[in-house]
Coordinates of N, CA and C in Angstrom, one line a residue:
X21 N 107.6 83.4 66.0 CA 107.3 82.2 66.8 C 106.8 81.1 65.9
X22 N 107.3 79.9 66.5 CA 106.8 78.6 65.7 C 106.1 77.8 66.2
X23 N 105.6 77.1 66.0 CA 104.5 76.1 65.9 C 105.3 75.8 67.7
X24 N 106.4 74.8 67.6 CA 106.9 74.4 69.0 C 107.2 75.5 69.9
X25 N 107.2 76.9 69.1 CA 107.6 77.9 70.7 C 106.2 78.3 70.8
X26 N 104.7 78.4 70.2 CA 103.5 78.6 70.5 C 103.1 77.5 71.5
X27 N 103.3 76.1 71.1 CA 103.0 75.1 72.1 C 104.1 75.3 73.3
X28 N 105.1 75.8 73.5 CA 105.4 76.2 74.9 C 104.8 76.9 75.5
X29 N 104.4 77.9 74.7 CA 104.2 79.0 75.6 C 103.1 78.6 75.8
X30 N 101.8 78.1 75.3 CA 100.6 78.1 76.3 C 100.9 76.4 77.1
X31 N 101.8 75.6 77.2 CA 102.3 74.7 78.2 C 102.7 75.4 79.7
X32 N 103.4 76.5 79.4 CA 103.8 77.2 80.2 C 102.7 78.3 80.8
X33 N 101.8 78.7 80.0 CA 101.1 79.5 80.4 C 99.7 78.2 81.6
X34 N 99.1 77.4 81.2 CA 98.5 76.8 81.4 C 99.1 75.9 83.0
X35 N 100.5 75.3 82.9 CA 101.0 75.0 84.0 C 101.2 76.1 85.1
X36 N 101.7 77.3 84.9 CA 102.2 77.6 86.0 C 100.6 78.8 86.2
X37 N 99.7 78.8 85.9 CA 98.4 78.9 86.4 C 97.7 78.3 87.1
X38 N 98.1 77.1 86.5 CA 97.8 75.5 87.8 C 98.3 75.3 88.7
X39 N 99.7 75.6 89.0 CA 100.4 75.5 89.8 C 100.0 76.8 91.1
X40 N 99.8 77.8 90.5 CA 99.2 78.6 91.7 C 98.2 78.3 92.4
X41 N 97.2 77.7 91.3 CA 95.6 77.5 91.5 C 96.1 76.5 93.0
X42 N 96.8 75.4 92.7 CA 96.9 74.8 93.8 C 97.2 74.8 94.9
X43 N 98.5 75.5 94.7 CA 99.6 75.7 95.9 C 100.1 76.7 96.2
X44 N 99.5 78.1 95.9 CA 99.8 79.4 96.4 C 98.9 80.5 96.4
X45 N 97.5 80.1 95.3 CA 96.5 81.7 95.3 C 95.7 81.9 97.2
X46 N 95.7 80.6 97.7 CA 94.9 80.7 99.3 C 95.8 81.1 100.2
X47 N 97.5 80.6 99.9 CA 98.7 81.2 100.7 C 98.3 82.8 101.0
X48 N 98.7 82.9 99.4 CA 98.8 84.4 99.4 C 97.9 85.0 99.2
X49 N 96.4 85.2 99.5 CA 95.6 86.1 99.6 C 95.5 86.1 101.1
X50 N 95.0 85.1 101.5 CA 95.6 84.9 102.9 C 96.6 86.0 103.8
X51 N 97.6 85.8 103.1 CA 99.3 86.5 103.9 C 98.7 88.0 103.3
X52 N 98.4 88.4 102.5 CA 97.9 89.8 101.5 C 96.7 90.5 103.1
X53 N 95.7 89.8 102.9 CA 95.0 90.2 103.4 C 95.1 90.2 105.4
X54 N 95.9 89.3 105.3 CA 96.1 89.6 107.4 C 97.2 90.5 107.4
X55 N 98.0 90.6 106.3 CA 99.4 91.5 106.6 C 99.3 93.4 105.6
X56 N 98.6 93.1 105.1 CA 98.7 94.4 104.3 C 97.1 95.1 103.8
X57 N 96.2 94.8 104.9 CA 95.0 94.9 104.8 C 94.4 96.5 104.8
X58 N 95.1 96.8 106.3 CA 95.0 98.3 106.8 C 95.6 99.2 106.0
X59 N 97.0 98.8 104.9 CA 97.4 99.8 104.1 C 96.8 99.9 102.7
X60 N 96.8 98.9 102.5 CA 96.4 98.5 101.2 C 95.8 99.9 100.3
X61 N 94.9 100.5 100.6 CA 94.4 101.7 99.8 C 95.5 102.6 99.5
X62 N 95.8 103.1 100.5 CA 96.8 104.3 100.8 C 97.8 104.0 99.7
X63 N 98.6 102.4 99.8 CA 100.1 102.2 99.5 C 99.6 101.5 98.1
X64 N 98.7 101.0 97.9 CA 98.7 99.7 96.9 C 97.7 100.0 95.6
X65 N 96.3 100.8 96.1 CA 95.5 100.9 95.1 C 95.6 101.4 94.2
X66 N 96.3 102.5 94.0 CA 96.6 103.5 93.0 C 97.1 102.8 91.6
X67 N 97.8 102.0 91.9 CA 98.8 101.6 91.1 C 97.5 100.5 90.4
X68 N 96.1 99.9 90.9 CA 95.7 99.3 90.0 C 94.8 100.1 89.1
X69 N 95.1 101.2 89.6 CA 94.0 101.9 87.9 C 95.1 102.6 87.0
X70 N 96.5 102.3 87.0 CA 97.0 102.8 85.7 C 96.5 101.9 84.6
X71 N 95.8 101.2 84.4 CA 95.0 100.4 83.5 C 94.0 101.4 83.4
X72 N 93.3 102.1 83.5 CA 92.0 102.4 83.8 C 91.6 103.1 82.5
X73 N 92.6 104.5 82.2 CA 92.5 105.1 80.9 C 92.6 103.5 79.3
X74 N 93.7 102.8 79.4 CA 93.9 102.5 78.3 C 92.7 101.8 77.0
X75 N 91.6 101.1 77.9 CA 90.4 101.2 76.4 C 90.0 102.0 75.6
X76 N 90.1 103.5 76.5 CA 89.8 104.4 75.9 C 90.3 105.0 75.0
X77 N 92.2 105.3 75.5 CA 93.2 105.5 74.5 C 93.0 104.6 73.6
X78 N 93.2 103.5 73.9 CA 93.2 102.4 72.6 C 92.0 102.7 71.0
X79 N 90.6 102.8 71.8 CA 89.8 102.9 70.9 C 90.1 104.8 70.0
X80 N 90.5 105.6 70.7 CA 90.9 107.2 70.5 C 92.1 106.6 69.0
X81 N 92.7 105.8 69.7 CA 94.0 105.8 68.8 C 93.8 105.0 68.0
X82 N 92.7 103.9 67.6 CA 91.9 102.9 66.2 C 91.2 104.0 65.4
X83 N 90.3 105.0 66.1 CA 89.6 106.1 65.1 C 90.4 107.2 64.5
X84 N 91.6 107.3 65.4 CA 92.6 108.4 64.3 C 93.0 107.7 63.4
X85 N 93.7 106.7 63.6 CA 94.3 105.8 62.5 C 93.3 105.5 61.3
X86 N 92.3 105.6 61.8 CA 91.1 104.7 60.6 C 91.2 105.9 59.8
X87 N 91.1 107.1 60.5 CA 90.1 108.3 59.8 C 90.9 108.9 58.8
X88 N 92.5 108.8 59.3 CA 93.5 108.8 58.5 C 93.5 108.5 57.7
X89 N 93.7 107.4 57.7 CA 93.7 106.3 56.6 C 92.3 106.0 55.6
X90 N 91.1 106.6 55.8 CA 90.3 106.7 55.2 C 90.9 107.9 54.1
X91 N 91.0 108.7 54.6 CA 91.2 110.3 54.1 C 92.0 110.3 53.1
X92 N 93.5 109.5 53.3 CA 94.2 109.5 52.1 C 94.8 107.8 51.8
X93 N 96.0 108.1 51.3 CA 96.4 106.8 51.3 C 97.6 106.3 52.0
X94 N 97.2 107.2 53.2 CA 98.4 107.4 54.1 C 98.6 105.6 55.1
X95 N 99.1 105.0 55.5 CA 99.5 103.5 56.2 C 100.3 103.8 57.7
X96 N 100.0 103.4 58.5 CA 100.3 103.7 59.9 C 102.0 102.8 59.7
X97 N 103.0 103.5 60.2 CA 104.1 102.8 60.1 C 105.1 103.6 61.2
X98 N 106.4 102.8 61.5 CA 106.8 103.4 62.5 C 106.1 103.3 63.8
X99 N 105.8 104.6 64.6 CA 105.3 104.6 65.9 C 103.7 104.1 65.5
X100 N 103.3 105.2 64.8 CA 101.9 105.1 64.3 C 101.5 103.3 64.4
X101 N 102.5 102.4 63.6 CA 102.3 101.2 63.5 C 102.2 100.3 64.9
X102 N 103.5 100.9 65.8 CA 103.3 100.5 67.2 C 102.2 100.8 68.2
X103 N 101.8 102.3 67.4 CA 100.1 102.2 68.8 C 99.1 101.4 68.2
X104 N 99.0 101.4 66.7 CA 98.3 100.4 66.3 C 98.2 99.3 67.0
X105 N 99.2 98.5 66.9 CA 99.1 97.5 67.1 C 98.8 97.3 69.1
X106 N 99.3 98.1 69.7 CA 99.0 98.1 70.9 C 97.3 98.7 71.3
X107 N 97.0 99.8 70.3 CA 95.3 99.6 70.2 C 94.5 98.0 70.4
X108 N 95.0 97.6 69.2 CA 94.1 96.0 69.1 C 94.3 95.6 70.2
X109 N 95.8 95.1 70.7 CA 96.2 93.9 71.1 C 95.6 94.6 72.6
X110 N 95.4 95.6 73.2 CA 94.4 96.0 74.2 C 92.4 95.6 74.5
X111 N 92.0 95.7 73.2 CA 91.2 95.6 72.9 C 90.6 94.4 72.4
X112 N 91.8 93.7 72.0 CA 91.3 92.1 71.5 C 91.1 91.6 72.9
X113 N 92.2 91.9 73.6 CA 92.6 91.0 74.8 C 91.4 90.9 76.2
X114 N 91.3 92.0 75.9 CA 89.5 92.8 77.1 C 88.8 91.4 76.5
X115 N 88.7 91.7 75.1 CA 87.4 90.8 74.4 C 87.6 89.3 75.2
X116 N 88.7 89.2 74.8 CA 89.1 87.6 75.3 C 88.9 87.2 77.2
X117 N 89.3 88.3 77.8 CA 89.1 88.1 79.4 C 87.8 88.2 79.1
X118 N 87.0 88.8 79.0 CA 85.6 88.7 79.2 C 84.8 87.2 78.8
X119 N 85.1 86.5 77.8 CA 84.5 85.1 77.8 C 85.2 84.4 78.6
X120 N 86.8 84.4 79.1 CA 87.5 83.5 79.3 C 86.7 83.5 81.5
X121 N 86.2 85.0 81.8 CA 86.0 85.2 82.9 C 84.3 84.2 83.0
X122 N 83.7 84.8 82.2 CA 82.2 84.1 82.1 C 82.3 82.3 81.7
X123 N 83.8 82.2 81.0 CA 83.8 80.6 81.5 C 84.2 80.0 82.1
X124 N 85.4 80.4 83.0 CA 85.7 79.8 84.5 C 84.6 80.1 85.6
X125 N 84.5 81.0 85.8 CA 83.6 81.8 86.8 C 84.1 81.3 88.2
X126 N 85.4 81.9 88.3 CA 86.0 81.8 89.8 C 85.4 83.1 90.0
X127 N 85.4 82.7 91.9 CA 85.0 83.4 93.3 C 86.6 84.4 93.1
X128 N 86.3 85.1 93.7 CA 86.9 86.3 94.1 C 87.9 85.8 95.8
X129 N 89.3 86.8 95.3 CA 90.0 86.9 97.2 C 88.5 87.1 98.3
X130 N 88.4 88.1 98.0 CA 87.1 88.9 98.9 C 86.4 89.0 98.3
X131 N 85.0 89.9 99.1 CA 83.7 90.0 99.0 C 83.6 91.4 98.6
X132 N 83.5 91.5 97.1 CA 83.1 92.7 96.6 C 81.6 93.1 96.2
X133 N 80.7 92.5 96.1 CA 79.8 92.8 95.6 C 78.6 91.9 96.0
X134 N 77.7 92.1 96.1 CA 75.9 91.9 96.5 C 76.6 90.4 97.7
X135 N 77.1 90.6 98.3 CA 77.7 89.0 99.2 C 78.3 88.3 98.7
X136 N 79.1 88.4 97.6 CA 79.5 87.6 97.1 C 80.0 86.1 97.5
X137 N 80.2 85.1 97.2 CA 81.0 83.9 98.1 C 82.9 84.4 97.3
X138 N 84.0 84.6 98.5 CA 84.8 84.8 98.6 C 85.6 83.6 99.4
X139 N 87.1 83.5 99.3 CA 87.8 82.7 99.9 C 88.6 83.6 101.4
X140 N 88.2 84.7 101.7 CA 88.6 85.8 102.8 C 87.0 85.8 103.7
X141 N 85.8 85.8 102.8 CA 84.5 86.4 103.8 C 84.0 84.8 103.9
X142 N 84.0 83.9 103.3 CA 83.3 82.8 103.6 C 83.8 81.2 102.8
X143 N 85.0 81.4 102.7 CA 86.2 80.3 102.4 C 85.8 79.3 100.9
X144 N 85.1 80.2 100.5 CA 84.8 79.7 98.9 C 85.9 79.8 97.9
X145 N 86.3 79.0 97.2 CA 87.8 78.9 96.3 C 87.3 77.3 95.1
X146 N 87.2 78.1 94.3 CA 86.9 77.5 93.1 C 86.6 78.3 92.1
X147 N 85.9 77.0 90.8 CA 85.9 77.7 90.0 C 84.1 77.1 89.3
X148 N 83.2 77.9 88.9 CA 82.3 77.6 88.2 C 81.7 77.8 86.8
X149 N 81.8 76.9 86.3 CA 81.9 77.0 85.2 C 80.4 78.0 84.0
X150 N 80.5 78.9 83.7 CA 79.5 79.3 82.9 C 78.6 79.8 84.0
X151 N 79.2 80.5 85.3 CA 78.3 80.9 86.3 C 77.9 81.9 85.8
X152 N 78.3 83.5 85.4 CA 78.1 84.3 84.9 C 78.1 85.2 86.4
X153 N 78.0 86.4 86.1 CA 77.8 87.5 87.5 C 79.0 88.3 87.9
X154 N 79.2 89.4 88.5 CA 80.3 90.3 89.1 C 81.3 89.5 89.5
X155 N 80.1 88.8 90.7 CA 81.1 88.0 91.8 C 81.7 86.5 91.4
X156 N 81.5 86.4 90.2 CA 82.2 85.4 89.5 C 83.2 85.3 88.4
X157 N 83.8 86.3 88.9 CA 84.8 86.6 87.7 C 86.5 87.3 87.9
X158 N 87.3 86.4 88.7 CA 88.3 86.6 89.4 C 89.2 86.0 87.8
X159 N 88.8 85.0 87.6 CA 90.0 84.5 86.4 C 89.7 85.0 85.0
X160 N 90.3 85.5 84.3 CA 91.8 85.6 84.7 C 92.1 87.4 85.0
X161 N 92.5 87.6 85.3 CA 93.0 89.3 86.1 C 93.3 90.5 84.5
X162 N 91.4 91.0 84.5 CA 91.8 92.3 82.6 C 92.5 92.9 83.6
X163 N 93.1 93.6 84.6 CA 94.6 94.5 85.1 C 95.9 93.9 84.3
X164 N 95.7 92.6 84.8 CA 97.1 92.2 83.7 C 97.0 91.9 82.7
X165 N 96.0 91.7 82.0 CA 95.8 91.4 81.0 C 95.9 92.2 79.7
X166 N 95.6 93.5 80.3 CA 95.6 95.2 80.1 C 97.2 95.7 79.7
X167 N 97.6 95.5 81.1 CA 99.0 96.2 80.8 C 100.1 95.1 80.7
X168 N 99.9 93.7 80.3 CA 100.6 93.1 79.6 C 100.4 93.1 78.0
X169 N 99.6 93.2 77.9 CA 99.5 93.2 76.1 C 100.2 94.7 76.1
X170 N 100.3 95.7 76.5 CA 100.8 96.9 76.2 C 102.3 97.2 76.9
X171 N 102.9 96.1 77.3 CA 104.3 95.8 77.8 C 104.5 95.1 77.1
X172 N 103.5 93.8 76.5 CA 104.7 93.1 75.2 C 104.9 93.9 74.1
X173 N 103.5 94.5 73.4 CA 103.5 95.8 72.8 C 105.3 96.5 72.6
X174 N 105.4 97.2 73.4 CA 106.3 98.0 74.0 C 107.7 97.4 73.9
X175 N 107.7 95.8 74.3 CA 108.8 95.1 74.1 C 109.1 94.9 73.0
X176 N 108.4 94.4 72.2 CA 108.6 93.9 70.5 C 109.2 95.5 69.9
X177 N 108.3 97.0 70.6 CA 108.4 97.6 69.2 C 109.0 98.6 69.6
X178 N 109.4 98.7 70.9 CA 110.2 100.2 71.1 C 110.7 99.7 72.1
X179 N 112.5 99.4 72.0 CA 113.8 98.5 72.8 C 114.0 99.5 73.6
X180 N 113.7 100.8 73.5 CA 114.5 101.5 74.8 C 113.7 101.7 75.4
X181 N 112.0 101.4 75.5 CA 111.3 101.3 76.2 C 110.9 100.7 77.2
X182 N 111.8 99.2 76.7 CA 111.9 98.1 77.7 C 111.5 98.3 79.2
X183 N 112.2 99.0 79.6 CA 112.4 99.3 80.9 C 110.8 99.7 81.2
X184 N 109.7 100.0 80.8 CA 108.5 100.1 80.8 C 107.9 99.6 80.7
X185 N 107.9 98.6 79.8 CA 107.6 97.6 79.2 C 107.3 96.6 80.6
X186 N 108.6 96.0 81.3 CA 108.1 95.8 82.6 C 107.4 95.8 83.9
X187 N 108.2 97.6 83.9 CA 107.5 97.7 85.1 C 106.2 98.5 85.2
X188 N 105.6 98.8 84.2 CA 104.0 98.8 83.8 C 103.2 97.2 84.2
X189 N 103.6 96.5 83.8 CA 102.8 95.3 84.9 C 102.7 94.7 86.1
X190 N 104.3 95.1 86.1 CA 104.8 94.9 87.5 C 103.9 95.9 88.4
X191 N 104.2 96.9 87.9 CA 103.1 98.0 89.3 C 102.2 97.6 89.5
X192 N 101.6 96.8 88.5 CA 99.6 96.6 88.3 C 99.9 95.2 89.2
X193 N 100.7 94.5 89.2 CA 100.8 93.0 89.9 C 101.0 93.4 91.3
X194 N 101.8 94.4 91.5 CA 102.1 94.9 92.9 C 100.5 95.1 93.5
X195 N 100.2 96.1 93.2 CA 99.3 96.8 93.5 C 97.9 95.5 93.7
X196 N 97.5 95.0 92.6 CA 96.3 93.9 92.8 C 96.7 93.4 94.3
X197 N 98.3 92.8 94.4 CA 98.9 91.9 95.7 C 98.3 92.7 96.8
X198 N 98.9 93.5 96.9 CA 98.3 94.4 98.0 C 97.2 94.9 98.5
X199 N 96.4 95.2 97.4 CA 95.1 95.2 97.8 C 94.1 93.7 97.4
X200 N 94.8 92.7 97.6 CA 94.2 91.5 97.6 C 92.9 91.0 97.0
X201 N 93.1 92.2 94.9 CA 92.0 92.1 94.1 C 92.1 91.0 94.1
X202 N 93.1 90.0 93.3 CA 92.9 88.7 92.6 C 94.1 88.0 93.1
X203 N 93.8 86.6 92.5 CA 94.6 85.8 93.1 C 96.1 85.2 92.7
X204 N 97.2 85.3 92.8 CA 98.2 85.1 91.9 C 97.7 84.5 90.6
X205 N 97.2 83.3 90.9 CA 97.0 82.7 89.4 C 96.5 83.4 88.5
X206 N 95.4 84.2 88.7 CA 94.4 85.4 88.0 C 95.5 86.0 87.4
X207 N 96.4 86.5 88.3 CA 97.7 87.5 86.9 C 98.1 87.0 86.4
X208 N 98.6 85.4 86.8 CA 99.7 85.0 86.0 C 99.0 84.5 84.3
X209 N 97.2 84.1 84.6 CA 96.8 84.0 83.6 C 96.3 85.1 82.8
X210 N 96.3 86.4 83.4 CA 96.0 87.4 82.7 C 97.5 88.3 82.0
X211 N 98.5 88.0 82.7 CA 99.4 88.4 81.9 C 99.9 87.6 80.7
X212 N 100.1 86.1 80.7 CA 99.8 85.6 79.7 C 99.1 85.8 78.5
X213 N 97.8 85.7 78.3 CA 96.5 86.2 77.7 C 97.3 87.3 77.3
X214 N 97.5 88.7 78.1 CA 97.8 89.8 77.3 C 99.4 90.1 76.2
X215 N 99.9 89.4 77.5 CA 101.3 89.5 76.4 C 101.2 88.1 75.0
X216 N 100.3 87.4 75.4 CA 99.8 86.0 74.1 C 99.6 87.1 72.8
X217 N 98.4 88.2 73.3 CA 97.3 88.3 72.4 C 98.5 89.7 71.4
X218 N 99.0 90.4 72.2 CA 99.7 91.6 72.0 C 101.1 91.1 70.8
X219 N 101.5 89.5 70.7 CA 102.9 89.1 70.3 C 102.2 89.0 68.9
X220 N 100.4 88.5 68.8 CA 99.8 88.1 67.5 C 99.7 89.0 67.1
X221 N 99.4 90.0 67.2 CA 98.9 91.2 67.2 C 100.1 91.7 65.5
X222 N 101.3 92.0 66.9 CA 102.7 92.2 66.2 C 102.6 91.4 64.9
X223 N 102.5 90.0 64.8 CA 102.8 89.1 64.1 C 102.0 89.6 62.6
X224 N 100.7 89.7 63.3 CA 99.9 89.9 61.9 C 99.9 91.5 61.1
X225 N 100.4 92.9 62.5 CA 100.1 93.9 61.4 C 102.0 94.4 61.9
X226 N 103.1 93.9 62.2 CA 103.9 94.2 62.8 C 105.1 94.2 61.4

């Protein structure tokens, strides 16, 4: 990537975040929550903890590689090179949701925690800046954030994987919709962020 396809892509990443923020995350939490409320657990939830193991794997798969590579003069290459690189770009990317959440500090679809103010339990929809707290940290979505860096991963470094590569986010996007975790924009800025962080990733040990 070059200088003008990096300034696309966060033009692109940055617009069409905004563009939800305005005109579709109240639509569709809204339509989520009066239309797929009652299923939601049963049909939808599942599918948002296939995220759930990967910090763990990630960090599992930085200490073999290290310990390896301490030991001899052995270099991670091949696959080895590809979980590498999907280790970090998991792990950078967490790092990065986590300040990027403590500096927006949007309200949540719903009310998950201590009363939270929600745009479902008491028509709160914004964003606060440097609020800090549970209930303030809807932007941007570590689910997609998570299994996009490990779908672009997958895309750059193993082609017949493709097909996973996909619909590994896709499930996690499904699934948030339906159970009405976050708000479109939240994924669209958290899949960005992940597949952003996962392409550098590539770039620098790829």
């Amino acid at each position: 990537m070059n200088a003008k396809t990096v300034s696309w892509y966060f033009a692109a990443w940055v617009a069409l975040s905004a563009l939800s923020i305005a005109f579709v995350d109240r639509a569709a939490s809204s339509w989520s929550y009066a239309h797929l409320h009652a299923v939601r657990m049963s049909a939808f939830d599942w599918a948002t903890h296939l995220v759930d193991p990967l910090q763990a794997l990630a960090l599992a798969a930085l200490a073999v590689i290290g310990v390896r590579a301490l030991a001899s003069d052995w270099r991670p290459a091949g696959h080895w090179r590809t979980l590498l690189i999907g280790a970090v770009a998991v792990l950078v990317a967490v790092a990065f949701k986590e300040q990027l959440k403590y500096l927006f500090g949007r309200t949540w679809p719903e009310t998950w925690v201590n009363h939270n103010p929600s745009w479902i339990g008491s028509g709160a929809y914004g964003f606060h800046f440097h609020h800090g707290g549970a209930g303030w940290a809807s932007f941007p979505s570590g689910h997609l954030t998570q299994s996009s860096a490990v779908g672009e991963t997958l895309w750059l470094r193993a082609p017949k994987l493709r097909w996973l590569a996909i619909l590994f986010p896709l499930l996690v996007a499904i699934g948030l919709f339906g159970c009405d975790y976050h708000f479109v924009g939240d994924m669209i800025a958290g899949g960005f962020l992940g597949a952003g962080v996962a392409l550098a990733a590539a770039r620098l040990l790829g």
